[in-house]
Coordinates of C-alpha atoms in Angstrom, one line a residue:
M28 CA 1.1 -12.3 -25.0
T29 CA 2.7 -8.9 -24.9
D30 CA 2.2 -5.4 -24.5
R31 CA -1.0 -4.4 -24.2
A32 CA -2.5 -7.1 -24.9
W33 CA -3.4 -8.4 -20.9
F34 CA -5.7 -5.3 -20.8
D35 CA -8.3 -7.1 -23.5
A36 CA -7.7 -10.6 -21.3
A37 CA -8.4 -8.1 -18.0
K38 CA -11.5 -6.5 -19.1
G39 CA -12.4 -10.4 -20.3
D40 CA -12.5 -12.0 -16.6
I41 CA -15.9 -9.1 -16.3
P42 CA -18.2 -12.4 -16.3
Q43 CA -16.4 -13.9 -13.3
W44 CA -15.5 -10.8 -11.8
A45 CA -19.5 -9.2 -12.0
A46 CA -20.9 -12.8 -10.8
S47 CA -19.1 -12.5 -7.4
M48 CA -18.6 -9.0 -6.4
P49 CA -21.7 -7.8 -7.4
K50 CA -21.2 -4.8 -4.8
D51 CA -17.9 -2.3 -4.5
A52 CA -16.3 -1.4 -0.9
D53 CA -18.9 0.9 -0.5
G54 CA -22.6 -1.0 -0.8
T55 CA -22.9 0.1 -4.7
T56 CA -23.7 -2.0 -6.8
I57 CA -21.1 -2.1 -9.4
D58 CA -21.9 -1.0 -13.3
W59 CA -20.1 -3.9 -15.0
D60 CA -20.4 -2.4 -18.0
W61 CA -19.0 1.0 -17.4
V62 CA -16.1 -0.7 -16.3
R63 CA -15.9 -2.3 -19.5
S64 CA -15.4 0.5 -21.9
L65 CA -12.6 2.7 -20.2
D66 CA -9.9 2.8 -22.0
L67 CA -7.1 1.2 -19.2
A68 CA -4.6 0.7 -21.4
H69 CA -4.4 4.1 -22.2
G70 CA -5.3 6.5 -19.2
V71 CA -8.8 6.6 -18.2
G72 CA -8.2 10.6 -16.8
T73 CA -9.7 14.4 -18.6
I74 CA -7.3 16.2 -20.4
P75 CA -8.9 19.8 -20.5
E76 CA -8.3 22.8 -22.8
S77 CA -6.8 25.2 -20.9
T78 CA -9.4 27.5 -18.8
P79 CA -10.4 27.4 -15.4
Q80 CA -13.8 26.0 -15.8
S81 CA -12.3 23.1 -17.9
I82 CA -9.4 23.0 -15.3
H83 CA -12.1 22.4 -12.6
D84 CA -14.8 20.1 -15.1
A85 CA -11.7 18.2 -15.6
L86 CA -10.8 17.8 -11.8
K87 CA -14.0 17.4 -10.9
A88 CA -15.1 14.4 -13.6
D89 CA -11.6 12.8 -12.2
Y90 CA -12.2 12.9 -8.8
A91 CA -15.6 10.9 -9.7
T92 CA -13.7 8.3 -11.8
R93 CA -11.0 7.8 -9.1
E94 CA -13.8 6.9 -6.7
R95 CA -15.2 4.6 -8.7
L96 CA -12.5 2.5 -9.4
E97 CA -10.9 2.8 -5.7
S98 CA -14.4 1.2 -4.6
I99 CA -13.7 -1.3 -7.2
I100 CA -10.4 -2.1 -6.5
A101 CA -11.0 -2.5 -2.5
Q102 CA -13.7 -5.0 -2.7
C103 CA -11.1 -7.4 -5.1
N104 CA -9.1 -8.9 -2.8
S105 CA -12.2 -10.0 -0.7
A106 CA -13.7 -11.5 -3.2
F107 CA -10.5 -12.9 -4.4
M108 CA -9.3 -15.0 -1.4
T109 CA -13.3 -15.8 -0.7
D110 CA -13.8 -17.3 -3.5
F111 CA -13.4 -20.6 -2.6
D112 CA -15.1 -22.2 -5.8
R113 CA -12.5 -20.6 -7.8
F114 CA -15.5 -18.8 -9.8
I115 CA -12.6 -16.5 -10.2
G116 CA -8.9 -17.2 -12.2
S117 CA -7.8 -14.4 -11.9
Y118 CA -6.6 -11.1 -10.3
R119 CA -5.0 -9.0 -13.3
L120 CA -8.9 -7.6 -13.5
P121 CA -7.7 -5.9 -10.4
R122 CA -4.3 -5.2 -11.1
A123 CA -5.3 -3.6 -14.9
L124 CA -7.5 -1.3 -12.9
A125 CA -4.7 -0.9 -10.5
Y126 CA -2.8 0.3 -13.1
A127 CA -5.1 2.9 -15.0
N128 CA -6.0 4.3 -11.6
R129 CA -2.4 5.2 -11.1
R130 CA -2.4 7.4 -14.8
L131 CA -5.1 8.3 -13.5
N132 CA -4.1 9.9 -10.3
D133 CA -1.3 11.8 -11.4
N134 CA -3.1 13.0 -13.8
I135 CA -5.4 14.4 -10.5
N136 CA -2.3 15.8 -9.2
T137 CA -1.4 17.7 -12.5
L138 CA -4.6 19.1 -12.7
L139 CA -4.3 20.3 -8.8
H140 CA -0.6 22.0 -10.2
L141 CA -2.3 23.5 -12.9
G142 CA -4.9 24.7 -11.1
E143 CA -2.3 26.5 -8.9
Q144 CA -0.1 28.1 -11.5
Q145 CA -3.6 29.9 -12.7
H146 CA -4.7 30.8 -9.4
L147 CA -7.0 29.0 -9.0
W148 CA -7.0 27.5 -5.9
A149 CA -4.2 27.4 -3.7
V150 CA -3.7 23.2 -2.5
S151 CA -2.3 22.1 0.9
R152 CA -1.4 18.5 1.7
E153 CA -3.8 17.5 5.3
R154 CA -4.0 14.9 6.9
R155 CA -7.8 14.0 7.9
G156 CA -8.3 10.9 9.4
R157 CA -7.0 7.9 7.5
A158 CA -5.7 9.6 4.5
T159 CA -3.6 12.7 3.5
I160 CA -6.1 14.5 0.8
A161 CA -5.4 17.6 -0.9
V162 CA -7.3 20.6 0.2
L163 CA -8.0 23.3 -2.3
K164 CA -8.6 26.3 -0.5
P165 CA -9.2 30.6 -2.2
Y166 CA -6.1 32.0 -4.1
S167 CA -4.9 34.6 -1.1
G168 CA -3.9 37.0 -3.8
S169 CA -7.1 36.8 -5.9
G170 CA -10.0 37.9 -2.7
P171 CA -12.1 35.2 -3.1
S172 CA -16.0 36.4 -2.5
N173 CA -16.7 34.2 0.0
D174 CA -14.3 31.6 1.6
D175 CA -17.5 29.5 3.2
Q176 CA -18.4 29.1 -0.1
G177 CA -15.5 27.7 -1.9
M178 CA -15.5 30.1 -4.4
L179 CA -13.3 32.2 -6.1
D180 CA -13.6 35.5 -8.2
L181 CA -11.2 35.5 -11.3
S182 CA -13.4 38.6 -12.6
G183 CA -10.8 41.1 -11.2
E184 CA -13.6 43.8 -10.5
A185 CA -13.2 43.6 -6.4
G186 CA -8.9 42.5 -6.3
G187 CA -7.1 45.1 -7.9
T188 CA -4.2 44.3 -9.5
S189 CA -3.8 41.3 -7.3
A190 CA -1.5 38.3 -8.4
G191 CA -4.8 36.1 -9.8
N192 CA -6.5 38.8 -11.9
T193 CA -2.4 39.8 -13.0
A194 CA -3.1 35.9 -14.7
A195 CA -6.1 36.5 -15.7
E196 CA -5.0 40.0 -17.6
N197 CA -2.4 37.9 -19.5
S198 CA -4.3 35.2 -20.9
D199 CA -6.0 35.1 -24.2
V200 CA -8.6 33.3 -22.7
K201 CA -12.4 34.8 -20.9
F202 CA -11.8 33.8 -17.4
P203 CA -15.3 32.7 -15.9
T204 CA -16.5 35.1 -12.6
T205 CA -16.2 31.9 -10.5
V206 CA -14.5 29.1 -10.0
A207 CA -16.5 26.4 -7.5
L208 CA -13.9 24.8 -5.1
D209 CA -16.5 23.2 -2.8
D210 CA -17.6 20.1 -4.9
V211 CA -13.8 19.7 -6.5
Q212 CA -13.0 18.7 -3.0
D213 CA -10.8 15.4 -2.2
R214 CA -13.8 13.5 -0.5
T215 CA -10.8 10.3 0.5
A216 CA -10.9 10.7 3.7
A217 CA -14.5 10.7 4.7
I218 CA -14.5 7.6 2.4
L219 CA -12.3 5.7 3.9
D220 CA -13.8 6.3 7.7
A221 CA -17.0 5.7 6.6
R222 CA -16.2 2.3 4.8
A223 CA -14.3 1.6 8.1
E224 CA -17.6 2.5 10.8
R225 CA -19.2 -0.1 8.1
R226 CA -16.9 -2.6 8.8
K227 CA -16.7 -1.8 13.3
A228 CA -20.5 -2.1 13.0
Q229 CA -19.9 -5.6 11.2
R230 CA -17.9 -6.7 13.3
F231 CA -19.9 -5.9 16.5
Q232 CA -22.5 -7.3 14.7
K233 CA -20.7 -10.7 13.9
R234 CA -19.7 -10.7 17.8
A235 CA -22.8 -10.2 19.1
G236 CA -24.3 -12.9 17.3
D237 CA -21.9 -15.3 18.9
A238 CA -22.6 -14.1 21.6
A239 CA -26.1 -15.2 21.2
M240 CA -25.4 -18.5 19.8
A241 CA -23.5 -18.8 22.9
R242 CA -26.5 -18.1 25.5
A243 CA -28.5 -20.0 23.4
N244 CA -26.2 -23.6 23.5
L245 CA -27.5 -26.1 25.7
S246 CA -24.0 -27.0 27.3
G247 CA -23.7 -23.5 28.2
A248 CA -27.4 -23.5 30.1
T249 CA -26.5 -26.3 32.2
S250 CA -22.9 -25.4 32.7
P251 CA -22.2 -24.0 36.2
G252 CA -21.7 -19.9 35.8
G253 CA -22.8 -21.0 31.8
A254 CA -20.0 -20.5 29.3
A255 CA -17.2 -17.8 28.9
L256 CA -18.8 -16.0 26.1
P257 CA -16.8 -15.2 22.6
G258 CA -15.0 -11.6 23.2
G259 CA -15.6 -11.6 26.7
A260 CA -12.7 -11.2 30.1
A261 CA -12.4 -14.8 29.6
A262 CA -11.5 -15.1 26.3
S263 CA -9.7 -12.1 25.9
G264 CA -7.1 -12.4 28.1
N265 CA -4.9 -9.6 30.8
A266 CA -2.4 -8.5 28.5
T267 CA -0.2 -6.1 30.5
G268 CA 3.4 -5.4 30.3
H269 CA 6.0 -6.1 27.9
H270 CA 2.9 -8.8 26.7
P271 CA 1.1 -7.3 23.9
K272 CA -2.6 -9.3 23.6
P273 CA -2.3 -11.4 20.5
D274 CA -3.2 -9.9 17.7
W275 CA -4.2 -10.6 13.4
R276 CA -0.3 -10.2 12.9
D277 CA 0.4 -13.0 15.0
A278 CA -0.1 -15.5 12.3
Y279 CA 2.9 -14.3 10.6
L280 CA 5.3 -14.9 13.0
P281 CA 7.8 -17.8 12.6
G282 CA 8.1 -21.7 13.4
R283 CA 10.7 -22.8 15.4
D284 CA 12.2 -24.8 11.7
V285 CA 12.5 -21.7 9.6
D286 CA 16.0 -21.8 8.3
A287 CA 16.3 -19.7 4.6
V288 CA 14.6 -16.7 4.3
M289 CA 14.2 -14.4 1.5
G290 CA 14.0 -10.6 2.8
I291 CA 12.7 -7.6 0.8
D292 CA 11.5 -4.2 1.3
I293 CA 10.5 -1.9 -1.1
E294 CA 10.2 1.7 -1.9
T295 CA 7.4 3.9 -3.4
T296 CA 6.1 6.7 -4.4
G297 CA 3.7 6.9 -1.9
I298 CA 1.5 4.6 0.3
D299 CA -1.7 3.5 -1.8
P300 CA -1.1 0.7 -4.2
A301 CA -3.5 2.2 -6.6
R302 CA -2.4 5.5 -6.7
D303 CA 1.5 5.0 -6.5
Y304 CA 4.3 3.8 -8.2
I305 CA 7.7 0.9 -7.2
I306 CA 10.5 2.9 -7.1
D307 CA 13.1 0.3 -5.5
V308 CA 13.2 -2.8 -4.7
G309 CA 15.5 -4.8 -2.3
F310 CA 16.0 -8.9 -1.5
E311 CA 19.4 -11.2 -0.3
F312 CA 19.0 -14.1 0.9
M313 CA 19.3 -15.8 4.3
N314 CA 19.8 -19.3 6.7
M315 CA 18.6 -18.3 9.8
A316 CA 19.8 -21.9 11.5
S317 CA 21.8 -23.7 8.7
P318 CA 25.7 -22.9 7.4
R319 CA 25.9 -20.5 4.6
P320 CA 25.5 -21.9 1.2
A321 CA 29.0 -22.2 0.3
G322 CA 30.0 -21.2 -3.2
E323 CA 28.5 -18.1 -2.5
P324 CA 29.7 -14.5 -2.6
E325 CA 31.8 -13.7 0.9
T326 CA 31.0 -9.7 0.5
Y327 CA 29.0 -7.7 -0.5
A328 CA 29.2 -3.5 -1.4
Y329 CA 26.3 -2.1 0.4
E330 CA 26.1 1.1 0.6
Q331 CA 25.9 2.0 3.7
G332 CA 29.7 1.0 4.0
Y333 CA 29.7 -0.1 7.9
Y334 CA 27.0 -2.7 6.8
A335 CA 29.3 -6.2 6.6
A336 CA 27.7 -9.1 4.8
G337 CA 27.7 -11.3 7.1
D338 CA 25.4 -14.7 6.6
A339 CA 23.5 -12.5 3.8
Y340 CA 23.8 -14.0 0.2
G341 CA 22.1 -13.5 -3.2
Q342 CA 21.5 -9.7 -3.0
S343 CA 20.0 -7.0 -5.6
R344 CA 18.6 -4.4 -5.8
L345 CA 16.5 -3.7 -8.7
A346 CA 15.4 0.1 -9.5
F347 CA 12.4 1.4 -11.7
G348 CA 11.1 4.7 -13.3
V349 CA 7.5 6.8 -13.1
P350 CA 5.7 7.5 -15.8
P351 CA 6.9 11.7 -17.2
E352 CA 3.6 12.8 -15.6
N353 CA 4.8 11.9 -12.2
A354 CA 8.1 12.7 -12.8
A355 CA 7.4 16.5 -13.8
L356 CA 5.2 16.8 -10.1
G357 CA 8.5 15.1 -8.3
N358 CA 7.9 14.5 -5.1
A359 CA 9.8 15.9 -2.1
L360 CA 9.0 13.9 0.9
I361 CA 10.5 10.9 -0.9
A362 CA 13.3 12.6 -2.0
K363 CA 14.4 13.6 1.4
L364 CA 12.8 10.2 2.6
T365 CA 14.7 8.2 0.3
G366 CA 17.6 10.3 -2.2
I367 CA 14.7 9.3 -4.2
D368 CA 14.3 11.9 -7.0
V369 CA 11.8 10.9 -9.4
R370 CA 12.4 14.0 -11.3
G371 CA 14.9 11.8 -12.8
R372 CA 13.3 8.4 -13.2
S373 CA 10.8 9.4 -15.9
S374 CA 10.2 7.0 -18.2
E375 CA 12.0 8.7 -21.1
T376 CA 14.8 8.6 -19.8
G377 CA 15.1 4.6 -19.6
Y378 CA 14.3 3.7 -16.7
R379 CA 11.1 0.9 -16.9
L380 CA 8.0 1.0 -15.5
F381 CA 7.2 -1.7 -12.5
D382 CA 3.7 -2.4 -13.3
E383 CA 4.7 -2.3 -17.2
W384 CA 7.5 -4.7 -16.8
P385 CA 6.0 -8.3 -16.9
Q386 CA 9.6 -10.2 -17.1
A387 CA 10.7 -8.2 -13.7
Q388 CA 7.5 -9.4 -12.1
A389 CA 8.1 -13.2 -13.5
G390 CA 11.2 -12.9 -12.3
L391 CA 10.3 -11.4 -8.1
L392 CA 7.8 -13.7 -8.4
A393 CA 10.2 -16.9 -9.3
R394 CA 11.7 -15.8 -5.6
L395 CA 8.8 -15.2 -3.2
T396 CA 7.8 -18.5 -4.0
Q397 CA 10.6 -20.1 -3.6
Q398 CA 10.9 -19.9 -0.1
P399 CA 9.4 -17.9 2.5
Y400 CA 10.1 -14.4 1.8
V401 CA 10.0 -11.9 4.8
A402 CA 9.5 -8.0 5.8
H403 CA 8.6 -5.8 8.3
N404 CA 5.5 -4.3 7.8
A405 CA 4.8 -7.3 5.7
T406 CA 1.8 -6.3 4.9
F407 CA 3.0 -3.3 2.7
E408 CA 4.6 -5.1 0.6
H409 CA 1.7 -7.9 0.4
S410 CA -0.8 -5.3 -0.7
W411 CA 2.0 -3.8 -3.6
F412 CA 2.6 -7.4 -5.3
M413 CA -1.3 -8.1 -5.4
L414 CA -2.4 -5.1 -7.5
N415 CA 1.7 -4.7 -9.2
V416 CA 2.6 -8.9 -9.5
A417 CA 1.4 -11.0 -12.3
G418 CA 0.4 -14.2 -10.8
Y419 CA 1.1 -13.0 -7.4
A420 CA -2.7 -12.9 -6.5
E421 CA -3.3 -16.3 -7.8
S422 CA 0.4 -17.5 -6.1
Y423 CA -0.7 -16.5 -2.8
R424 CA -4.1 -17.7 -2.4
A425 CA -3.1 -21.5 -3.6
G426 CA -0.5 -21.2 -0.6
R427 CA 2.3 -21.1 -2.3
I428 CA 3.9 -18.2 -0.9
T429 CA 4.4 -18.1 2.8
I430 CA 4.4 -14.4 4.0
I431 CA 7.3 -13.8 7.6
D432 CA 7.0 -10.5 9.1
T433 CA 9.6 -9.1 12.5
L434 CA 7.5 -6.0 13.2
P435 CA 4.7 -8.4 15.4
M436 CA 8.7 -10.4 16.0
S437 CA 9.2 -6.9 17.7
R438 CA 5.8 -6.7 19.0
Q439 CA 5.3 -9.9 21.1
W440 CA 9.1 -11.0 21.6
D441 CA 11.1 -8.5 22.0
P442 CA 11.0 -6.3 25.7
G443 CA 13.1 -3.4 24.5
A444 CA 9.7 -2.5 22.8
V445 CA 8.4 -0.7 25.5
P446 CA 5.5 1.0 25.9
T447 CA 5.2 5.0 25.7
N448 CA 2.8 7.5 25.3
E449 CA 4.1 8.0 22.2
H450 CA 4.5 4.6 20.7
P451 CA 1.2 2.3 23.3
Y452 CA 2.9 -1.0 21.6
G453 CA 6.3 0.1 22.1
D454 CA 8.6 1.2 19.2
N455 CA 8.4 -1.5 16.6
T456 CA 10.1 0.2 13.7
L457 CA 12.2 -1.2 11.4
D458 CA 15.2 1.1 12.5
A459 CA 14.5 1.2 16.8
Y460 CA 14.4 -3.0 16.2
A461 CA 17.0 -3.8 14.3
K462 CA 19.3 -0.8 16.8
R463 CA 17.9 -3.3 19.9
Q464 CA 18.3 -6.3 18.1
G465 CA 22.3 -4.9 17.3
A466 CA 22.1 -4.9 13.4
L467 CA 22.0 -1.7 13.1
D468 CA 24.2 0.9 15.3
S469 CA 22.5 3.7 17.6
A470 CA 24.9 6.2 15.7
H471 CA 23.0 4.9 12.5
N472 CA 19.5 5.3 11.2
E473 CA 17.3 3.3 8.4
R474 CA 18.6 4.2 5.2
H475 CA 15.0 4.1 3.4
L476 CA 16.3 1.5 0.0
G477 CA 15.1 -1.1 0.2
L478 CA 18.7 -4.2 -0.2
E479 CA 19.8 -2.6 3.0
D480 CA 16.7 -2.0 4.9
S481 CA 15.9 -5.5 3.6
H482 CA 19.9 -6.8 5.3
I483 CA 19.7 -5.1 8.7
M484 CA 15.9 -6.9 8.8
L485 CA 17.7 -10.6 8.2
V486 CA 20.6 -9.4 10.4
A487 CA 17.9 -8.3 13.6
M488 CA 16.1 -11.5 12.7
K489 CA 18.3 -13.5 13.2
H490 CA 19.9 -12.2 16.4
H491 CA 15.8 -12.0 17.6
L492 CA 15.9 -15.8 17.1
A493 CA 19.3 -16.9 18.4
A494 CA 18.6 -15.3 21.8
L495 CA 14.6 -16.5 21.8
K496 CA 16.2 -19.8 21.4
A497 CA 18.4 -19.6 24.0
Q498 CA 15.6 -18.5 26.0
G499 CA 12.9 -20.4 25.2
K500 CA 10.6 -18.3 24.4
G501 CA 9.4 -16.6 20.9
P502 CA 9.0 -20.0 18.8
W503 CA 10.5 -22.1 21.2
G504 CA 7.8 -20.9 23.9
S505 CA 4.3 -22.2 25.1
T506 CA 2.6 -20.7 21.7
G507 CA 5.8 -21.5 19.6
R508 CA 4.9 -23.5 16.1
A509 CA 6.3 -26.1 14.5
G510 CA 7.5 -25.5 10.6
V511 CA 8.9 -22.4 9.3
G512 CA 5.1 -20.3 10.4
G513 CA 4.2 -17.5 9.0
K514 CA 1.1 -16.8 7.0
S515 CA 0.1 -19.2 3.7
C516 CA -3.3 -20.1 2.4
G517 CA -4.8 -22.4 0.9
R518 CA -8.0 -24.0 -1.4
K519 CA -10.4 -23.8 2.1
R520 CA -13.4 -27.0 2.0

């Protein structure tokens, strides 16, 4: 299958998804006919005329489309992973929806920028709850009629010679009197907060049900003092100091027999795999127990000259691009963090986009399935691979992928991760973990490039495991696991 034919194949999967997933992540019934009508390959955004009202209306329409798409995408993982009878054979529909949503998000950001240029609004990026959103405020130079109403007066009658009026006077287009701002505000934070509250209520309901069942249990009724209730004090433990309570991340801890692994780190244009792009991938291999394979080159030139390859081998770094619309807007935060300026990474300059490069995806998947892969905060990489790498979700569900995470290693097994007010669970960033484990000099910081970060992570992991083995702790402690450990899954019966 070549070119954009996979989008048609993805839409061909809609009957499978419709049968298994009637509602989205917000409990709304999905209009699968609407999904089928979308032109996923060529864009689902609205291209407006240059008039203020047209820009406003296009932004409003794009926000509504993004909300619908993202609510569907957010539910797909749960539906796919709990499809134990395998009604849904492929994850390509969520990947196609995410592909379209990324371009839609670029269109939204372009409209926001265009509105700023025409003095329709001022945009500030603000952290609200679980998300950073674009907040639109009246343009300060154009005399808003009423800040509380979120309206911007463009008539030129009250603002004198403000910049906003100058824009109107210099335009051949007749500007409308007002442009509403209250109906073009980013609702992402409110949506995510409401979704989290629903999940919290569902968990509480489940715990209450489990407790009720325990109370009704005959053995609990006849046992002295009754049975311990799920989630109660007897079950929760009394973890203090450097012994945090077990949590879901512990499933990603390595076992005592872990050896050959691939460390991987990705750099992206943001934190949302349904909105942003992968621009840098770095990976390398290292054996945690056995000798380094003979015949592998013994040196590798990392960007950081003070890094030594040591036991690492098979190093690789891959650079990817972004669409022209994304490149045109730039990304100062990512440029400062990684040194990667997306303005020079446009697909028009020869950079390939990862989500449009099936050969790159296939090559990466082949490596991810050969041995366990390691990442620091691995759920981040996992979420991006689910929506970017063809075949990854299917391989993961089938149990062909094992994931190890050094973040819970730092949190659970590193006594140097001392809880503080700033870091209630200890400082478990890759930078802090690598420094504590002797993989990064205290005078230097994490580079935020895929290969370099993969390297210090694996070096830290190897040092840490060696120390834990010598102490009889971690995987070799009373709660350690045999085998390679890590998180993997397979078909449940």
